[in-house]
XYZ file of C-alpha atoms in Angstrom:
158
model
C 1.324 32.486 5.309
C 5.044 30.837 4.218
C 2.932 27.146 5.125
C -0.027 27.922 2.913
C 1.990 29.368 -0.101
C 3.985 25.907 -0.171
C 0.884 23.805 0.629
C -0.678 25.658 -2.706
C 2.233 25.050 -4.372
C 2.692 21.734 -3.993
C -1.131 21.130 -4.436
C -0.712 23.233 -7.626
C 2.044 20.612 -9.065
C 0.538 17.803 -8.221
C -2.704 18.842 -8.996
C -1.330 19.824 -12.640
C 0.710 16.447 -13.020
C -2.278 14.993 -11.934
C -4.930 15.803 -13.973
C -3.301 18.055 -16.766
C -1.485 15.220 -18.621
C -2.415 14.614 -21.900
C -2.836 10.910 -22.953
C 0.125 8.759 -24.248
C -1.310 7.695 -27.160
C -2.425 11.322 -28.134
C 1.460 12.036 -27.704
C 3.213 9.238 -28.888
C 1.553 9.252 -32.470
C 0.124 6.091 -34.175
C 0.573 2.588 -32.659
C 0.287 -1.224 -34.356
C -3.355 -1.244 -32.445
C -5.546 1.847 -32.464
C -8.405 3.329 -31.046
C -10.687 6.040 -30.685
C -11.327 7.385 -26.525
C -15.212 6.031 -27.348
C -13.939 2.734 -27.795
C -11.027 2.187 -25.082
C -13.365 3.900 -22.607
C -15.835 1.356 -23.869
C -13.883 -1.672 -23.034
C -11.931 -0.484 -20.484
C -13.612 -0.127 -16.556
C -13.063 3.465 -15.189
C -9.702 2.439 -13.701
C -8.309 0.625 -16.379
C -8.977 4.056 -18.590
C -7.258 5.761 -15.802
C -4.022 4.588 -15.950
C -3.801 2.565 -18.956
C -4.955 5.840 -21.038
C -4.420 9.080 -18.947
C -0.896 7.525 -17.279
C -2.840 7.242 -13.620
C -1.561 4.205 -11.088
C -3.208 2.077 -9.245
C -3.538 1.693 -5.152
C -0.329 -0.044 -4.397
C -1.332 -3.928 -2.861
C -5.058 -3.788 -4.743
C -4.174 -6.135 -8.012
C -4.525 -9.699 -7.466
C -1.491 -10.267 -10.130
C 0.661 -9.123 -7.354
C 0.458 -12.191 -5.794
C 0.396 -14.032 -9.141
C 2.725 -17.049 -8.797
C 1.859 -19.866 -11.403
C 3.856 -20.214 -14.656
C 2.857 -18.538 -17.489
C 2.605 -14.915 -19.446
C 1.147 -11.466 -18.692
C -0.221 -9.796 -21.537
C -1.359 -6.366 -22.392
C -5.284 -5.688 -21.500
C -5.029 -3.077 -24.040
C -4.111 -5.278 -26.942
C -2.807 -8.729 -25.946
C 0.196 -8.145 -26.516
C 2.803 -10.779 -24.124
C 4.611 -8.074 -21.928
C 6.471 -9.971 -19.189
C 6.975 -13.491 -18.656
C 6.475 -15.106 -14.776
C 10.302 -16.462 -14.741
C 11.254 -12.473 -14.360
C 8.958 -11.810 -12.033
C 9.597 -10.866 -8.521
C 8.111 -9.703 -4.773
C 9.551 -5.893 -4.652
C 7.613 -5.237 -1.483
C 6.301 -2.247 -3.504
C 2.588 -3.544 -3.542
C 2.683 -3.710 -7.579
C 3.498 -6.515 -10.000
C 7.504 -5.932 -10.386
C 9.502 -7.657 -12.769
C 13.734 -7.487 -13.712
C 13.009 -7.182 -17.400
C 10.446 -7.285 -20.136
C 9.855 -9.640 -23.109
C 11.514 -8.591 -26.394
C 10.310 -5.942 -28.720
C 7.506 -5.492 -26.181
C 7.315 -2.388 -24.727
C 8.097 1.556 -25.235
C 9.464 3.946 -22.761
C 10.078 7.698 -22.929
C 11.456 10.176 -20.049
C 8.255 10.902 -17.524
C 9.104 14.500 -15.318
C 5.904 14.294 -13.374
C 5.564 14.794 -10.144
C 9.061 16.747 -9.563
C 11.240 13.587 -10.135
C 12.405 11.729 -13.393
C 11.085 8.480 -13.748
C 11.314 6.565 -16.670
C 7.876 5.592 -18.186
C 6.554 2.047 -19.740
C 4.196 1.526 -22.626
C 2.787 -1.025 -24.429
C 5.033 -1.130 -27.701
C 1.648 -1.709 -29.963
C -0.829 -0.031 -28.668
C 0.693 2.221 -26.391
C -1.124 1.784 -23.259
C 0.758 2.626 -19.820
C 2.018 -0.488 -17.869
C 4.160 1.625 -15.504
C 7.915 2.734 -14.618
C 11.176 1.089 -15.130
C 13.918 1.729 -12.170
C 17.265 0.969 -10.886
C 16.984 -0.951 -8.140
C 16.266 -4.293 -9.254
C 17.835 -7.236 -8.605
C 20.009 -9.202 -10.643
C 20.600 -10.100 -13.199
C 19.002 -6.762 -15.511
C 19.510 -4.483 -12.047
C 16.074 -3.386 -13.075
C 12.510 -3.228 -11.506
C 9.736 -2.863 -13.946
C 6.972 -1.383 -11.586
C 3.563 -2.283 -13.312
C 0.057 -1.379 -12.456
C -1.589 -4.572 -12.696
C -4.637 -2.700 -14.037
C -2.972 -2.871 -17.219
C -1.937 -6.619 -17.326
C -3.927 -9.824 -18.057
C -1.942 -13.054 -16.682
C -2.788 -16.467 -18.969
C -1.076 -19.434 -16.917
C 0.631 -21.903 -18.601
């Protein structure tokens, strides 16, 4: 009985965190770059909508960017917008494209309490599509790993 109250529990949460979020852009107010739902689901694949508009993530180790190596810039899918250069780029082990820092005046965050844990969350400054999360345990020299789905990212090499 104990088991299958915490099992509903739990499935309750994450269902809720899941699939009860409301979209970023709905939340956040205007951006530089807007759009209705019709028209992001419209250029966007069913993924890409996923987590770029309704804050999903994608399987960890399925982007190629991950193994991106060649110099050059990742950009926004959502708008273009250059997000993080490959100089600050770096193999986490985490199966996503991480990176120590992003380029200036490029992307939002705001406090994400999903999933019982604070994380903090990464947008696209302009038209506020969700890259990722931002955490701590980067290496040097920012001390930061910017987590990003690479869903979200389009990579133009130099």
């Amino acid at each position: 009985m104990r088991r299958n109250l915490l099992l509903g529990a739990a499935a309750a949460v994450l269902g809720g965190a899941a699939f009860g979020r409301v979209s970023l852009a709905k939340s956040k107010g205007e951006f530089e770059v807007m759009r209705s739902e019709a028209e992001w689901k419209a250029m966007l694949s069913n993924l890409e909508y996923r987590v770029m508009r309704k804050e999903g993530t994608e399987r960890a180790f399925s982007s190629p960017l991950n193994d991106e190596k060649r110099p050059g810039m990742f950009h926004c899918r959502g708008c273009d917008l250059a997000l993080y250069a490959m100089a600050d780029k770096f193999d986490s082990g985490t199966g996503w494209p991480s990176f120590t820092r992003a380029q200036p005046n490029a992307i939002g965050t705001r406090e994400d309490r999903s999933f019982l844990m604070v994380r903090t969350e990464s947008h696209c400054r302009r038209c506020g599509s969700h890259l990722g999360h931002i955490f701590n345990d980067g290496p040097a020299p920012t001390g930061k790993r910017h987590c990003i789905n690479g869903v979200s990212l389009t990579f133009r090499a130099a």
